[in-house]
CSV table of C-alpha atoms and ligand atoms in Angstrom, one decimal:
chain,number,residue,atom,x,y,z
A,1,MET,CA,8.9,-0.6,-20.0
A,2,ARG,CA,7.5,1.4,-23.0
A,3,ILE,CA,5.7,-0.4,-25.3
A,4,PRO,CA,3.1,1.0,-27.4
A,5,VAL,CA,-0.5,0.3,-25.8
A,6,PRO,CA,-1.7,-1.7,-28.6
A,7,LEU,CA,0.8,-3.9,-28.1
A,8,VAL,CA,0.4,-4.4,-24.9
A,9,LEU,CA,-3.5,-5.0,-25.1
A,10,LEU,CA,-2.1,-7.8,-27.7
A,11,LEU,CA,-0.1,-8.9,-25.1
A,12,LEU,CA,-2.2,-8.8,-22.2
A,13,VAL,CA,-5.8,-9.9,-23.4
A,14,PRO,CA,-6.2,-13.5,-23.5
A,15,ALA,CA,-6.4,-14.8,-27.0
A,16,ALA,CA,-9.8,-15.8,-26.7
A,17,GLN,CA,-11.5,-12.1,-25.6
A,18,LEU,CA,-9.6,-10.6,-28.4
A,19,ALA,CA,-10.6,-12.9,-30.8
A,20,PRO,CA,-13.5,-15.1,-29.8
A,21,GLN,CA,-14.3,-16.1,-33.3
A,22,THR,CA,-10.9,-17.7,-34.0
A,23,HIS,CA,-8.7,-19.8,-31.8
A,24,ALA,CA,-9.2,-20.0,-27.9
A,25,PRO,CA,-5.8,-20.9,-25.7
A,26,THR,CA,-5.0,-24.5,-26.5
A,27,GLN,CA,-3.2,-25.2,-23.5
A,28,GLN,CA,-6.1,-25.7,-20.6
A,29,ALA,CA,-4.2,-22.6,-18.7
A,30,GLY,CA,-4.7,-22.2,-14.6
A,31,SER,CA,-5.2,-25.6,-13.7
A,32,LYS,CA,-5.0,-25.6,-9.9
A,33,ALA,CA,-1.5,-27.5,-9.5
A,34,GLU,CA,0.0,-25.6,-12.2
A,35,ALA,CA,-1.4,-22.3,-10.5
A,36,ASP,CA,0.2,-23.9,-7.6
A,37,ALA,CA,3.7,-24.3,-8.7
A,38,VAL,CA,3.9,-21.0,-9.8
A,39,HIS,CA,3.0,-19.5,-6.6
A,40,ARG,CA,5.4,-21.4,-4.8
A,41,SER,CA,8.1,-20.5,-7.1
A,42,ALA,CA,7.2,-17.1,-6.8
A,43,ILE,CA,9.0,-14.1,-4.2
A,44,VAL,CA,5.4,-12.9,-3.4
A,45,ILE,CA,5.6,-9.4,-2.0
A,46,ASP,CA,2.5,-7.4,-0.3
A,47,THR,CA,3.3,-3.8,0.4
A,48,HIS,CA,0.8,-2.7,2.5
A,49,ALA,CA,-0.6,-4.5,6.1
A,50,ASP,CA,-1.8,-3.0,9.1
A,51,THR,CA,-0.5,-5.3,11.4
A,52,PRO,CA,1.5,-3.3,13.4
A,53,GLN,CA,-0.8,-1.7,15.1
A,54,ARG,CA,-2.2,-5.1,16.5
A,55,PHE,CA,1.4,-5.2,17.5
A,56,LEU,CA,1.4,-2.9,20.1
A,57,ASP,CA,-2.2,-2.2,20.8
A,58,GLU,CA,-3.5,-5.7,20.8
A,59,ASN,CA,0.2,-7.2,21.8
A,60,PHE,CA,-0.4,-9.5,19.1
A,61,ASP,CA,2.0,-11.8,17.9
A,62,LEU,CA,2.6,-13.6,14.4
A,63,GLY,CA,2.6,-16.4,16.0
A,64,ASP,CA,-0.9,-16.2,17.7
A,65,PRO,CA,-3.8,-17.4,16.0
A,66,LEU,CA,-5.4,-14.8,13.0
A,67,ASN,CA,-8.5,-14.0,15.7
A,68,GLY,CA,-10.5,-12.1,13.7
A,69,GLY,CA,-6.6,-10.2,11.6
A,70,ASN,CA,-5.2,-11.5,8.4
A,71,VAL,CA,-1.8,-11.6,8.9
A,72,ASN,CA,0.4,-14.6,10.8
A,73,LEU,CA,2.9,-17.2,10.6
A,74,ASP,CA,0.5,-20.1,9.7
A,75,SER,CA,-0.9,-18.0,7.4
A,76,ILE,CA,2.2,-16.7,5.7
A,77,HIS,CA,3.6,-19.9,5.2
A,78,LYS,CA,0.3,-21.5,3.4
A,79,GLY,CA,-0.2,-18.5,1.2
A,80,ASN,CA,3.9,-18.5,0.5
A,81,LEU,CA,4.4,-14.7,1.2
A,82,GLY,CA,7.8,-13.8,0.9
A,83,ALA,CA,7.8,-10.2,1.9
A,84,GLU,CA,5.9,-7.7,3.5
A,85,PHE,CA,6.1,-4.2,3.9
A,86,PHE,CA,4.2,-3.8,7.6
A,87,SER,CA,2.7,-0.2,7.9
A,88,VAL,CA,3.8,2.1,10.2
A,89,TRP,CA,0.7,4.1,10.1
A,90,VAL,CA,0.1,7.2,13.2
A,91,GLU,CA,-3.6,7.8,13.8
A,92,PRO,CA,-3.1,11.7,13.0
A,93,SER,CA,-5.4,12.9,15.9
A,94,LEU,CA,-5.5,10.7,18.7
A,95,TYR,CA,-1.4,11.4,18.5
A,96,LYS,CA,-1.1,14.7,18.0
A,97,GLY,CA,2.2,16.2,19.3
A,98,HIS,CA,3.3,12.4,19.6
A,99,TYR,CA,4.0,11.9,15.4
A,100,ALA,CA,7.5,10.5,16.2
A,101,ARG,CA,7.1,8.8,19.4
A,102,ARG,CA,4.5,6.5,18.0
A,103,THR,CA,6.1,6.0,14.7
A,104,LEU,CA,9.0,4.7,16.8
A,105,GLU,CA,6.7,2.2,18.7
A,106,LEU,CA,5.4,1.0,15.3
A,107,ILE,CA,8.8,0.8,13.8
A,108,ASP,CA,10.1,-1.1,17.2
A,109,SER,CA,7.3,-3.3,17.2
A,110,VAL,CA,7.8,-4.9,14.3
A,111,LYS,CA,11.5,-5.4,14.6
A,112,GLN,CA,10.4,-7.3,17.7
A,113,GLN,CA,8.4,-9.8,15.9
A,114,VAL,CA,11.4,-10.5,14.1
A,115,ALA,CA,13.3,-10.8,17.0
A,116,ARG,CA,10.8,-13.1,18.5
A,117,HIS,CA,10.6,-15.2,15.0
A,118,PRO,CA,14.6,-14.9,14.0
A,119,ASP,CA,13.8,-19.0,12.3
A,120,GLN,CA,10.6,-17.5,10.6
A,121,MET,CA,11.6,-13.6,9.9
A,122,MET,CA,14.6,-11.8,8.4
A,123,LEU,CA,14.3,-7.8,8.9
A,124,ALA,CA,15.0,-6.6,5.1
A,125,ALA,CA,15.9,-3.1,3.5
A,126,SER,CA,16.7,-4.4,0.1
A,127,PRO,CA,16.2,-6.2,-2.8
A,128,GLU,CA,19.0,-8.6,-2.4
A,129,ASP,CA,17.6,-8.9,1.1
A,130,ILE,CA,14.1,-10.1,-0.1
A,131,GLU,CA,15.9,-12.8,-2.0
A,132,ARG,CA,17.8,-14.0,0.3
A,133,ALA,CA,14.9,-14.4,3.0
A,134,HIS,CA,13.5,-16.1,0.0
A,135,ARG,CA,16.2,-18.4,-0.5
A,136,GLU,CA,16.5,-19.1,3.3
A,137,HIS,CA,12.4,-19.7,3.6
A,138,LYS,CA,12.0,-16.4,5.6
A,139,LEU,CA,9.6,-13.4,5.6
A,140,ALA,CA,11.1,-10.7,4.5
A,141,THR,CA,10.0,-8.1,6.8
A,142,LEU,CA,9.9,-4.5,5.7
A,143,MET,CA,8.3,-1.1,7.0
A,144,GLY,CA,7.1,1.4,4.8
A,145,ILE,CA,5.8,4.8,6.7
A,146,GLU,CA,1.7,5.6,5.6
A,147,GLY,CA,1.4,9.5,6.2
A,148,GLY,CA,4.2,12.2,6.1
A,149,HIS,CA,3.3,13.6,9.0
A,150,SER,CA,5.5,11.0,11.1
A,151,ILE,CA,8.4,13.6,9.9
A,152,GLU,CA,7.2,16.1,11.7
A,153,ASP,CA,8.3,18.4,9.0
A,154,SER,CA,11.9,17.1,10.1
A,155,ILE,CA,14.2,16.1,7.3
A,156,ALA,CA,16.3,14.8,9.9
A,157,LEU,CA,13.5,12.6,10.8
A,158,LEU,CA,12.7,11.4,7.8
A,159,ARG,CA,16.5,10.2,7.6
A,160,GLN,CA,16.5,8.6,10.8
A,161,TYR,CA,13.1,6.6,9.8
A,162,TYR,CA,15.1,5.7,6.7
A,163,ALA,CA,18.8,4.3,8.8
A,164,LEU,CA,15.6,2.4,10.7
A,165,GLY,CA,15.1,0.7,8.0
A,166,VAL,CA,12.1,2.3,6.6
A,167,ARG,CA,11.9,1.5,2.6
A,168,TYR,CA,9.1,3.7,1.6
A,169,MET,CA,6.9,6.5,2.7
A,170,THR,CA,3.2,7.1,1.6
A,171,LEU,CA,3.5,10.8,1.2
A,172,THR,CA,0.0,11.5,3.3
A,173,TRP,CA,-2.2,9.5,4.6
A,174,SER,CA,-6.5,11.0,4.3
A,175,ASN,CA,-5.0,13.6,6.3
A,176,SER,CA,-3.3,16.7,4.4
A,177,ASN,CA,-0.1,17.5,6.4
A,178,GLY,CA,0.8,21.0,5.0
A,179,TRP,CA,3.6,20.1,2.7
A,180,ALA,CA,1.5,17.3,0.7
A,181,ASP,CA,-2.4,16.9,-0.1
A,182,SER,CA,-4.4,14.2,0.6
A,183,SER,CA,-7.5,12.8,-1.6
A,184,GLY,CA,-9.3,12.4,2.3
A,185,ASP,CA,-9.5,16.1,2.8
A,186,ILE,CA,-8.8,17.8,-0.6
A,187,ASN,CA,-12.5,19.0,-0.4
A,188,ASP,CA,-12.9,20.1,2.9
A,189,PRO,CA,-12.3,24.1,3.0
A,190,SER,CA,-11.7,24.1,6.9
A,191,VAL,CA,-8.3,22.7,6.2
A,192,THR,CA,-5.3,24.6,4.8
A,193,HIS,CA,-4.0,23.0,1.1
A,194,THR,CA,-0.6,23.6,-0.7
A,195,LYS,CA,-1.2,26.2,-3.9
A,196,GLU,CA,0.1,23.2,-6.2
A,197,GLY,CA,0.4,19.7,-4.7
A,198,LEU,CA,3.9,19.7,-3.2
A,199,THR,CA,5.4,23.2,-0.5
A,200,GLU,CA,8.9,23.8,-1.6
A,201,PHE,CA,9.5,21.7,1.6
A,202,GLY,CA,7.6,19.0,0.3
A,203,LYS,CA,9.4,18.8,-2.8
A,204,ASP,CA,12.8,18.7,-0.4
A,205,VAL,CA,11.2,15.7,0.8
A,206,VAL,CA,10.6,13.9,-2.3
A,207,TYR,CA,14.3,15.0,-3.3
A,208,GLU,CA,15.8,13.6,-0.1
A,209,MET,CA,14.1,10.4,-0.6
A,210,ASN,CA,15.1,9.7,-3.6
A,211,ARG,CA,18.6,10.7,-2.4
A,212,LEU,CA,18.3,8.4,0.3
A,213,GLY,CA,17.1,5.0,-1.6
A,214,MET,CA,13.5,5.4,-0.1
A,215,MET,CA,10.6,4.5,-2.3
A,216,VAL,CA,7.7,7.4,-3.0
A,217,ASP,CA,4.8,5.9,-2.5
A,218,ILE,CA,1.8,8.3,-4.1
A,219,SER,CA,-1.0,5.8,-2.1
A,220,HIS,CA,-3.9,8.5,-0.5
A,221,VAL,CA,-2.5,12.0,-2.1
A,222,SER,CA,-4.4,14.3,-3.7
A,223,ASP,CA,-4.8,13.9,-7.7
A,224,ARG,CA,-2.7,17.6,-7.8
A,225,THR,CA,0.2,16.2,-5.3
A,226,PHE,CA,0.3,13.3,-7.1
A,227,TYR,CA,1.0,14.5,-10.9
A,228,ARG,CA,3.5,17.5,-8.9
A,229,THR,CA,5.3,14.7,-7.3
A,230,LEU,CA,5.5,12.5,-10.9
A,231,ILE,CA,7.3,16.2,-12.6
A,232,ILE,CA,9.7,16.0,-10.1
A,233,THR,CA,10.8,12.9,-8.6
A,234,ARG,CA,14.0,11.3,-10.2
A,235,ALA,CA,12.6,7.7,-9.2
A,236,PRO,CA,9.8,5.9,-10.3
A,237,VAL,CA,7.2,5.6,-8.1
A,238,ILE,CA,4.6,3.2,-6.1
A,239,ALA,CA,1.3,2.9,-5.3
A,240,SER,CA,1.3,0.6,-1.5
A,241,HIS,CA,-2.2,0.1,-2.4
A,242,SER,CA,-4.2,1.7,-4.3
A,243,GLY,CA,-7.3,0.4,-7.4
A,244,ALA,CA,-8.5,1.7,-10.6
A,245,ARG,CA,-11.1,4.5,-10.7
A,246,ALA,CA,-12.5,2.9,-13.5
A,247,LEU,CA,-13.9,0.2,-12.2
A,248,CYS,CA,-14.8,2.1,-8.5
A,249,ASP,CA,-15.1,5.1,-8.5
A,250,ALA,CA,-13.2,5.8,-4.9
A,251,PRO,CA,-11.1,9.4,-4.5
A,252,ARG,CA,-7.9,6.9,-3.2
A,253,ASN,CA,-8.2,5.2,-6.2
A,254,MET,CA,-6.0,6.2,-9.9
A,255,THR,CA,-7.2,7.3,-12.7
A,256,ASP,CA,-6.5,5.9,-16.0
A,257,ASP,CA,-4.1,8.6,-17.0
A,258,MET,CA,-2.6,8.3,-13.3
A,259,LEU,CA,-2.2,4.5,-13.8
A,260,ARG,CA,-0.1,5.3,-16.9
A,261,ALA,CA,1.8,8.5,-15.1
A,262,VAL,CA,2.9,5.6,-13.0
A,263,ALA,CA,4.2,3.7,-15.4
A,264,ASN,CA,5.8,6.2,-17.0
A,265,SER,CA,7.8,7.5,-13.9
A,266,GLY,CA,11.2,7.8,-12.8
A,267,GLY,CA,13.9,9.4,-15.4
A,268,PRO,CA,13.9,8.9,-19.0
A,269,ASP,CA,16.0,5.7,-18.7
A,270,SER,CA,13.6,4.6,-15.5
A,271,LYS,CA,11.7,1.3,-16.3
A,272,GLY,CA,9.0,3.1,-14.6
A,273,GLY,CA,6.6,2.8,-11.4
A,274,VAL,CA,3.8,0.1,-10.2
A,275,VAL,CA,0.4,0.0,-9.0
A,276,GLN,CA,0.3,-2.5,-5.8
A,277,VAL,CA,-3.7,-3.2,-5.8
A,278,ASN,CA,-5.4,-2.8,-2.7
A,279,PHE,CA,-7.7,-5.4,-2.0
A,280,TYR,CA,-10.5,-3.3,0.6
A,281,SER,CA,-14.1,-4.1,-0.9
A,282,ALA,CA,-14.9,-0.4,-0.6
A,283,PHE,CA,-12.2,0.2,-3.9
A,284,VAL,CA,-12.5,-3.0,-5.5
A,285,SER,CA,-16.5,-2.7,-6.2
A,286,GLN,CA,-18.9,0.2,-6.9
A,287,ALA,CA,-21.5,-2.2,-5.5
A,288,TYR,CA,-20.2,-2.5,-2.5
A,289,ARG,CA,-19.2,1.1,-2.1
A,290,ASP,CA,-22.6,2.4,-3.1
A,291,ALA,CA,-24.2,-0.2,-0.4
A,292,GLN,CA,-21.8,1.1,2.0
A,293,LYS,CA,-22.9,4.7,0.9
A,294,ALA,CA,-26.7,4.0,0.5
A,295,MET,CA,-26.3,2.6,4.6
A,296,GLN,CA,-23.9,5.5,6.3
A,297,PRO,CA,-26.9,7.3,7.5
A,298,GLU,CA,-28.3,4.4,9.4
A,299,VAL,CA,-24.6,3.7,10.9
A,300,ASP,CA,-24.0,7.2,11.7
A,301,LYS,CA,-27.3,7.1,14.0
A,302,ALA,CA,-26.2,3.7,15.3
A,303,VAL,CA,-22.7,5.7,16.2
A,304,GLN,CA,-24.6,8.1,17.7
A,305,GLU,CA,-26.7,6.7,19.7
A,306,LEU,CA,-23.7,4.8,21.6
A,307,LYS,CA,-22.2,8.1,22.3
A,308,ASP,CA,-25.3,9.2,23.8
A,309,LYS,CA,-25.4,6.2,25.7
A,310,ALA,CA,-22.2,6.4,26.8
A,311,LYS,CA,-22.0,10.0,27.6
A,312,ALA,CA,-25.3,9.0,30.0
A,313,GLU,CA,-23.5,6.7,31.4
A,314,GLY,CA,-20.7,9.8,32.5
A,315,ARG,CA,-17.7,8.3,30.0
A,316,GLU,CA,-16.3,9.2,26.3
A,317,VAL,CA,-17.1,6.2,23.9
A,318,ASN,CA,-13.7,4.5,22.6
A,319,TYR,CA,-12.4,3.8,19.3
A,320,GLU,CA,-12.9,-0.1,19.4
A,321,GLU,CA,-16.7,0.1,20.0
A,322,ILE,CA,-17.0,2.5,17.4
A,323,SER,CA,-15.3,0.4,14.8
A,324,LYS,CA,-17.2,-2.9,16.1
A,325,VAL,CA,-20.4,-0.9,15.3
A,326,GLU,CA,-19.5,-0.1,11.9
A,327,ARG,CA,-18.2,-3.9,11.5
A,328,GLN,CA,-21.4,-5.4,12.3
A,329,TYR,CA,-23.2,-2.9,9.3
A,330,ALA,CA,-20.5,-3.6,6.8
A,331,ASP,CA,-20.7,-7.4,7.4
A,332,ARG,CA,-24.3,-7.2,6.4
A,333,ILE,CA,-23.3,-5.7,2.5
A,334,PRO,CA,-22.5,-8.8,0.0
A,335,ARG,CA,-18.7,-9.3,-0.3
A,336,PRO,CA,-17.7,-8.7,-3.7
A,337,PRO,CA,-16.8,-11.6,-5.5
A,338,LEU,CA,-12.8,-12.8,-6.2
A,339,SER,CA,-13.3,-12.0,-9.8
A,340,MET,CA,-13.6,-8.2,-9.1
A,341,LEU,CA,-10.2,-8.2,-7.6
A,342,ILE,CA,-8.7,-9.5,-10.4
A,343,ASP,CA,-10.8,-7.5,-12.3
A,344,GLN,CA,-8.9,-4.7,-10.7
A,345,ILE,CA,-5.2,-6.4,-11.7
A,346,ASP,CA,-6.1,-7.2,-14.9
A,347,HIS,CA,-7.8,-3.3,-15.7
A,348,ILE,CA,-4.2,-1.8,-14.7
A,349,ALA,CA,-2.2,-4.8,-16.6
A,350,LYS,CA,-4.2,-3.8,-19.7
A,351,VAL,CA,-3.8,0.4,-18.7
A,352,ALA,CA,-0.6,0.6,-17.5
A,353,GLY,CA,1.5,-2.6,-18.5
A,354,VAL,CA,2.0,-6.3,-17.0
A,355,ASP,CA,4.9,-4.4,-15.8
A,356,HIS,CA,3.3,-2.0,-14.0
A,357,VAL,CA,0.9,-3.8,-11.6
A,358,GLY,CA,1.4,-5.5,-8.1
A,359,ILE,CA,-0.3,-6.3,-5.0
A,360,GLY,CA,-1.1,-4.2,-1.8
A,361,SER,CA,-3.7,-6.2,0.4
A,362,ASP,CA,-4.0,-4.0,2.9
A,363,PHE,CA,-4.6,-6.7,5.4
A,364,ASP,CA,-5.3,-5.8,8.8
A,365,GLY,CA,-6.5,-2.4,7.9
A,366,VAL,CA,-10.1,-2.6,6.5
A,367,ASP,CA,-12.0,-4.6,9.0
A,368,GLY,CA,-12.2,-7.6,7.6
A,369,GLN,CA,-13.9,-5.5,4.2
A,370,LEU,CA,-12.2,-8.1,2.0
A,371,PRO,CA,-13.5,-9.6,-1.3
A,372,ALA,CA,-15.1,-12.9,-1.1
A,373,GLY,CA,-12.7,-16.4,-0.3
A,374,ILE,CA,-9.9,-13.5,0.6
A,375,ASP,CA,-9.8,-13.6,4.6
A,376,SER,CA,-6.1,-13.8,5.3
A,377,VAL,CA,-2.2,-14.4,3.7
A,378,ALA,CA,-3.3,-18.2,3.1
A,379,ASP,CA,-5.6,-17.1,0.0
A,380,LEU,CA,-3.1,-15.5,-2.0
A,381,PRO,CA,-2.7,-18.5,-4.3
A,382,LYS,CA,-5.9,-18.0,-5.2
A,383,ILE,CA,-5.1,-15.0,-7.2
A,384,THR,CA,-2.5,-16.4,-9.1
A,385,GLU,CA,-5.4,-19.3,-9.7
A,386,ALA,CA,-7.4,-16.8,-11.1
A,387,LEU,CA,-5.1,-14.8,-12.8
A,388,MET,CA,-3.6,-17.9,-14.9
A,389,ALA,CA,-7.4,-19.1,-15.6
A,390,ARG,CA,-7.4,-15.7,-17.4
A,391,GLY,CA,-4.7,-16.5,-19.7
A,392,TYR,CA,-1.6,-14.6,-17.6
A,393,SER,CA,1.2,-16.7,-18.0
A,394,ALA,CA,3.5,-18.0,-15.7
A,395,GLU,CA,6.0,-14.7,-16.3
A,396,ASP,CA,3.1,-12.7,-15.9
A,397,CYS,CA,2.2,-13.8,-12.3
A,398,ARG,CA,5.7,-13.6,-11.1
A,399,LYS,CA,5.6,-10.2,-11.9
A,400,ILE,CA,2.8,-9.3,-10.8
A,401,LEU,CA,3.0,-11.2,-7.7
A,402,GLY,CA,6.3,-9.3,-6.7
A,403,GLY,CA,8.9,-9.0,-9.8
A,404,ASN,CA,7.7,-5.7,-10.8
A,405,LEU,CA,8.0,-4.2,-7.0
A,406,LEU,CA,11.4,-5.5,-6.8
A,407,ARG,CA,12.7,-4.0,-10.0
A,408,VAL,CA,11.3,-0.7,-8.9
A,409,PHE,CA,13.1,-1.2,-5.4
A,410,SER,CA,15.8,-2.1,-7.4
A,411,GLU,CA,15.7,1.3,-9.5
A,412,VAL,CA,14.8,2.9,-6.7
A,413,GLU,CA,18.2,2.1,-4.9
A,414,ALA,CA,20.2,3.0,-8.2
A,415,VAL,CA,19.1,6.5,-8.3
A,416,SER,CA,20.1,7.0,-4.9
A,417,ARG,CA,23.3,6.2,-5.9
A,418,GLN,CA,23.4,8.3,-8.5
A,419,LEU,CA,22.0,11.0,-6.9
A,420,GLN,CA,24.6,10.5,-3.6
A,421,ALA,CA,27.5,10.8,-6.0
A,422,GLU,CA,26.3,13.9,-7.8
A,423,SER,CA,28.0,17.1,-6.7
A,424,ARG,CA,25.7,19.3,-6.8
A,425,PRO,CA,24.4,20.8,-3.5
A,426,ARG,CA,21.9,18.7,-1.8
A,427,ILE,CA,18.3,21.2,-1.5
A,428,THR,CA,17.9,20.2,1.9
A,429,ASP,CA,21.2,21.4,3.2
A,430,LYS,CA,19.7,24.8,2.1
A,431,GLN,CA,16.5,24.4,4.0
A,432,PRO,CA,15.8,24.4,8.2
A,433,PHE,CA,14.4,21.4,9.3
A,434,ALA,CA,10.8,23.4,10.3
A,435,LYS,CA,10.4,25.3,6.5
A,436,GLN,CA,6.4,24.6,5.3
B,1,ZN,ZN1,-4.2,3.1,3.6
């Protein structure tokens, strides 16, 4: 919705904040029982959890206890999670030369979970599927690919991932991939970047995603890639797991201008995209981020010692050992309060509009570095309670919890039908698959 900013502010700012000298809200908003009822009535959609790596590498089953993680069936029930987009993320250096294989294994791992728990999970590939799963009290299980390197420069692979059920793709992860640039390495002179944010092939990828009905996810991309994508996309975009840079200055977070641009993305008749807020402490809180930065030399030293020790023993240090050390240090930094996560949602609602914000937790992807009180999916009702305490209506909460994402997903499908009906030749038909 494109309502003028002043009106948005009037609608969103709790009356007490807008005019503290006049009337406080008459109704005592935010009672726990009321918030709980609102949360239970919502279709709650989280657009980013990294659990598939646990499925594959740790043989983790969603029926297991959390055991250090953030997502399992028990917590899904407690938190009334209606839909999860499981992230299909391929570590780019570890799986070099085997991106497609790892991608397929991760996709399979998600499907195996659905096959093991048919009474509690349902594979979903559309907004209607999400609604059906909600009616049947099952978790709508979806997938998003995190990082365009998974398609190995092949539009054919992109199409096949769609056929397997993938419904969004983050154009890049922290690595630039030759056709789109990442915020993670944009300042690294040793990495080759595109001239305009997307190459011609990159534009074809976005077009083909629009045509297929796969949501274009701009989390992780460089600012230039972000704007280039927004110029060419025919459908509204999502940020599956990003925050506001005004509150926490991380390159992965978005400026106010970018937040507004997402809200205005898509064609002239579009209702606009959605920014799904990341829960990672170092994207939520500037204080946390600063403390993390200050500690970095100490962490680097400890990791180096670990490597030296392993070398003396005649072996290579592995990924788990390093992350264990890193986590020990991270655990020393006080967790930001939940109110700071709510500040993120509130800021985006005020800047972009309440129709353009949602949740993309990054559960199981941030080593437990989450705001205080948010330890698993079971804690999601606390977010609804906190939003209502700030004056958000039941309707607004339901939009934030999942309604906005459902709207965007439906519109992406409508644009796809439109593009498929158009008689103009597909750009991608003219492109060799391996074009850079
Ligand atoms: Zn990510």
